[in-house]
Amino acid sequence: MRLSPDQFWTYFEWLFNQYALIQGFLLVVVLAILGFVIGFVVALLKHGPTEGFLQVSKLIRELFVVDIPATSTRRVIAIARLAIKEAIRKKVLVVVAVFVVAIMFAGWYLDPQAQYPARLYISFVLTTTNYMVILLGLFLSCFSLPGDIKSKIIYTIVTKPVRPTEIFLGRVLGFTAVGTLILLLLGTMSYLFVVRGVDHTHEAMEISADGRSGVTTLQQFHTHTFTLDDLGEGKTNETKGHSHVVTKVGDKIVVGPTTGDLEARVPIYGSLRFTGRDGEENTGLNVGYMSEYQKYIEGDSLSSAIWTFKGLNASSFGSELNYDMTISAFRTYKGDIVTPVGGEVIFRSIDGSVESERYPFKVKEFQIDQRSISLMGMKGFRKGEPVSNLDFFKDIAPDGNFEVMIRCKDKSQYLGMAAADLYFRANTLPFWWNFIKGYISIWLQMVIVICFGVMFSTFLSGPVAIIATVSIIVLGFFGFFVDDIVKGTNQGGGPIESLIRIPIQSGSGTELDLGNKTLETSIRIVDKSLLICVQTLSRAIPNFIQLGTADFVAYGVNLFGGLLSRHLTICVGYFLMTGIISYFFLKTREMAA
Amino acid sequence: MATTTAPTTSSVSSTDPTNVIVETRNLGKIYRDFWGRKKVNALKALDIEVRKGEIFGLLGPNGSGKSTTIKLMLGLLFPTSGRAFVFGKDATDVAKNERIGYLPEESYLYKFLNAEETLDFYGRLFDMPASVRRERTEQLIQMVGLQRARRRQLKEYSKGMTRRIGLAQALINEPEFLVLDEPTTGLDPIGTREMKDLILRLRDQGKTILLCSHQLADVQDVCDRVAILHQGELKELGRVDSLLKVQDVTQIHARGLDEKTKQEIKDLIARSNGEMLRMDNPTTTMEELFLDIVRESDQRPGRRGSGA
């Protein structure tokens, strides 16, 4: 699992430094203008300009002055309770039965000899739950209100003092409550399935003559080797993503339960910069293949990747500093293919006056290279002079801030890395808590689907509302395309430039040449404005790929509070947006038409 | 239940504007298709008033615009022209619904709820506290006679029972103004009579009732004033008794006359240059006959003696 830098932004970094707040504000402005214009055009066609304007203004005023203040909790709860009763009496709990069946027969299609069984099990339950709950939210939310309108039950609702805000809130709350109940049931079953599925132990066998090492029995298609220290305590090697604690009790060697497979590592990430072969800062090299994700440094030169870490706390670590690397190699010549490309890691203070010794490493492609260094008695250099008694948190990172530099040792070979490819492992948090956070993430996705489903159901029939909601989900997957056009990564310009290029048969890779610089500049300015509007509007569509966090749980990485808070904020944003849109549709819809 | 009484005029208020519950001004509705093309002109420039304390009937054949008028008054539809006011507020104002009860043409209710849950749900929509909801639910279930079926889901109800629970939900908030769309549809003769008696009782309690029906007998029995619609246009509006009165015909009801006296009456009419239209024994209505049989059967079970 590789994280992108945006996944470990803190909440406030995302909100302020990465302009989420400004983007949200822009979205509100663009949607408000768009909504007002569309509303005004419709009202103008129906009532003429003056009356039309008054009607739209009255509608907006009523939302804030009348309907929101008059919204009654009792009515909202009544509608929510009704939605819950409706769902339960229409046998929505069948979903749980389907899930039970899926788990019962999971053994048929989950590979029992998988390299990382825990990861496989967790991915399976999270993905299955995610799809089932989203589908549930989709069907619940899209069919209920159109059903009431079709059966005319809505007549007896809207002729009571029920506000459009209450209809939306009640439905969303009710369906969310049903979804939450089902998610709790599925989550509990999933947790038991995973924990029981990976839980096992071994017996010690083939013990050496000195009784300090041996091999375990075969269980769940694997064995371990183990060694014991003088105190009779030890550990097995890591196989299938876990190990076991081994202890000698009397004459007997006892192998404990699994460790390391169900956990939540807490990674601490830093920011990354590069220097070139001349030692000057650059953006890292693009070796011209793979993705844009990693940048490369050249071997046997001053080219380096430098991470800056801030605020590491000594209390988060024991006697060792644990760090993981997922560095890639790019070979310009085959060389000794058996020997991996090598590099070195240097820890140094921010001012560069104190450095650790060089820690060599060989690239482990497609694996997490777990490493650790002792925090006390480190060898290194102080102002260029060799020393052998450095204290990491006293000499290199006195205030928790320091740098890590990686260089490639092999001439004409390259090492590739991104910000997330080197991180420190502080504590390990309990797996169950990370599992719950994974389910909170699924819950947020479900709520977003319900909000959109209810919104579409205020003006579309059930099946069409489903298609519209699914279309929104699919469209959200292509939000990156708009981003790429705005950033200029996709060539060919914006909508007007592209439109001009077609008749004049101008290739997208060339500069637009109309023979008039002013015209070209004007087109680009208009295009840019249009694209910013489109980009802003594309934020109105949820990206469920970005909202998915199953990998965090499956790969045993702590799901950051910052990321979850962001997703919660996004969910609240969609809730407000769909609520306001639903309000206007409900308010202007003739229920008996 | 009390027997049907003739409509009274005592509770009908004057045309004082403060006593007007519903007022429509030039109210019109055109139904259009998706492309905005005119499909049907359902209501044309309707001007009526429903006054406090009266039973107002909307009469007309199918497609005459009765239901459209009611839906416009309730805010279920928006007018194409003109305006409708209820309690002096625009018909689209949700706040007016606090004082309104509505029994739709068919009881559009949640079939998966039982009677108690239904009334509790609608009580919550009026923001009523739990104790008031419980009390009202109990009263209404007693009133509409659904004590034995209070815990049964509405999907198991007969059409008559569904109408009763529909009426109960319309009364949950003790409305000042009650809109009843075809209230006797689906009811047997006893149920119809009970419904009519209930409507009169509600009127006597001071409630204003707008009744929409094509059952002419029902309207005649209970309404104080009626509006007759046809093809979306108001054709007649006025008090039932004055609309039905045939001014140039005199009706005499007498008992115990012999043939000689009858002949003398005929001669007297002839001498006064009047025209004898009919002189015979009156017949009762089928409704009266049916109700008499049922009442008698309740008192004396067993086969009834043939009257033929």
PDB file of N, CA and C in Angstrom, chain A residues 307-313 348-351 392-393 395-404:
ATOM      1  N   TRP A 307      13.889  14.034   3.333  1.00  0.00           N
ATOM      2  CA  TRP A 307      12.607  14.174   4.031  1.00  0.00           C
ATOM      3  C   TRP A 307      12.808  15.072   5.264  1.00  0.00           C
ATOM      4  N   THR A 308      11.897  15.935   5.486  1.00  0.00           N
ATOM      5  CA  THR A 308      11.935  16.740   6.712  1.00  0.00           C
ATOM      6  C   THR A 308      10.787  16.283   7.617  1.00  0.00           C
ATOM      7  N   PHE A 309      11.145  15.893   8.815  1.00  0.00           N
ATOM      8  CA  PHE A 309      10.139  15.452   9.791  1.00  0.00           C
ATOM      9  C   PHE A 309      10.053  16.474  10.905  1.00  0.00           C
ATOM     10  N   LYS A 310       8.849  16.696  11.348  1.00  0.00           N
ATOM     11  CA  LYS A 310       8.674  17.696  12.401  1.00  0.00           C
ATOM     12  C   LYS A 310       7.895  17.121  13.571  1.00  0.00           C
ATOM     13  N   GLY A 311       8.309  17.507  14.747  1.00  0.00           N
ATOM     14  CA  GLY A 311       7.537  17.221  15.957  1.00  0.00           C
ATOM     15  C   GLY A 311       7.512  15.759  16.374  1.00  0.00           C
ATOM     16  N   LEU A 312       8.594  15.007  16.100  1.00  0.00           N
ATOM     17  CA  LEU A 312       8.613  13.618  16.593  1.00  0.00           C
ATOM     18  C   LEU A 312       8.826  13.646  18.099  1.00  0.00           C
ATOM     19  N   ASN A 313       8.102  12.811  18.781  1.00  0.00           N
ATOM     20  CA  ASN A 313       8.160  12.825  20.235  1.00  0.00           C
ATOM     21  C   ASN A 313       8.897  11.589  20.728  1.00  0.00           C
ATOM     22  N   ARG A 348      20.001  13.476   9.922  1.00  0.00           N
ATOM     23  CA  ARG A 348      20.784  14.652  10.276  1.00  0.00           C
ATOM     24  C   ARG A 348      19.894  15.742  10.882  1.00  0.00           C
ATOM     25  N   SER A 349      20.549  16.628  11.605  1.00  0.00           N
ATOM     26  CA  SER A 349      19.798  17.727  12.223  1.00  0.00           C
ATOM     27  C   SER A 349      19.388  18.714  11.136  1.00  0.00           C
ATOM     28  N   ILE A 350      18.427  19.561  11.461  1.00  0.00           N
ATOM     29  CA  ILE A 350      17.906  20.505  10.474  1.00  0.00           C
ATOM     30  C   ILE A 350      19.005  21.442   9.959  1.00  0.00           C
ATOM     31  N   ASP A 351      19.900  21.852  10.851  1.00  0.00           N
ATOM     32  CA  ASP A 351      20.969  22.763  10.407  1.00  0.00           C
ATOM     33  C   ASP A 351      22.139  22.016   9.772  1.00  0.00           C
ATOM     34  N   PHE A 392      19.917  10.377  19.676  1.00  0.00           N
ATOM     35  CA  PHE A 392      19.098  10.861  18.547  1.00  0.00           C
ATOM     36  C   PHE A 392      18.245  12.071  18.921  1.00  0.00           C
ATOM     37  N   PHE A 393      17.491  11.939  19.995  1.00  0.00           N
ATOM     38  CA  PHE A 393      16.561  13.029  20.337  1.00  0.00           C
ATOM     39  C   PHE A 393      17.262  14.201  21.042  1.00  0.00           C
ATOM     40  N   ASP A 395      20.788  15.092  20.146  1.00  0.00           N
ATOM     41  CA  ASP A 395      21.762  15.698  19.230  1.00  0.00           C
ATOM     42  C   ASP A 395      21.202  15.962  17.835  1.00  0.00           C
ATOM     43  N   ILE A 396      20.425  15.017  17.310  1.00  0.00           N
ATOM     44  CA  ILE A 396      19.960  15.163  15.912  1.00  0.00           C
ATOM     45  C   ILE A 396      18.585  15.835  15.863  1.00  0.00           C
ATOM     46  N   ALA A 397      17.702  15.452  16.755  1.00  0.00           N
ATOM     47  CA  ALA A 397      16.345  16.019  16.718  1.00  0.00           C
ATOM     48  C   ALA A 397      15.979  16.575  18.094  1.00  0.00           C
ATOM     49  N   PRO A 398      16.681  17.647  18.539  1.00  0.00           N
ATOM     50  CA  PRO A 398      16.432  18.145  19.902  1.00  0.00           C
ATOM     51  C   PRO A 398      14.993  18.631  20.105  1.00  0.00           C
ATOM     52  N   ASP A 399      14.398  19.184  19.063  1.00  0.00           N
ATOM     53  CA  ASP A 399      12.997  19.637  19.191  1.00  0.00           C
ATOM     54  C   ASP A 399      12.042  18.742  18.395  1.00  0.00           C
ATOM     55  N   GLY A 400      12.523  17.555  18.063  1.00  0.00           N
ATOM     56  CA  GLY A 400      11.681  16.620  17.311  1.00  0.00           C
ATOM     57  C   GLY A 400      11.754  16.823  15.809  1.00  0.00           C
ATOM     58  N   ASN A 401      12.516  17.841  15.371  1.00  0.00           N
ATOM     59  CA  ASN A 401      12.622  18.106  13.932  1.00  0.00           C
ATOM     60  C   ASN A 401      13.979  17.611  13.413  1.00  0.00           C
ATOM     61  N   PHE A 402      13.966  16.956  12.298  1.00  0.00           N
ATOM     62  CA  PHE A 402      15.219  16.464  11.703  1.00  0.00           C
ATOM     63  C   PHE A 402      14.982  16.114  10.235  1.00  0.00           C
ATOM     64  N   GLU A 403      16.069  15.724   9.579  1.00  0.00           N
ATOM     65  CA  GLU A 403      15.972  15.347   8.169  1.00  0.00           C
ATOM     66  C   GLU A 403      16.501  13.932   7.968  1.00  0.00           C
ATOM     67  N   VAL A 404      15.964  13.290   6.947  1.00  0.00           N
ATOM     68  CA  VAL A 404      16.477  11.970   6.543  1.00  0.00           C
ATOM     69  C   VAL A 404      16.859  12.085   5.077  1.00  0.00           C
TER      70      VAL A 404
END
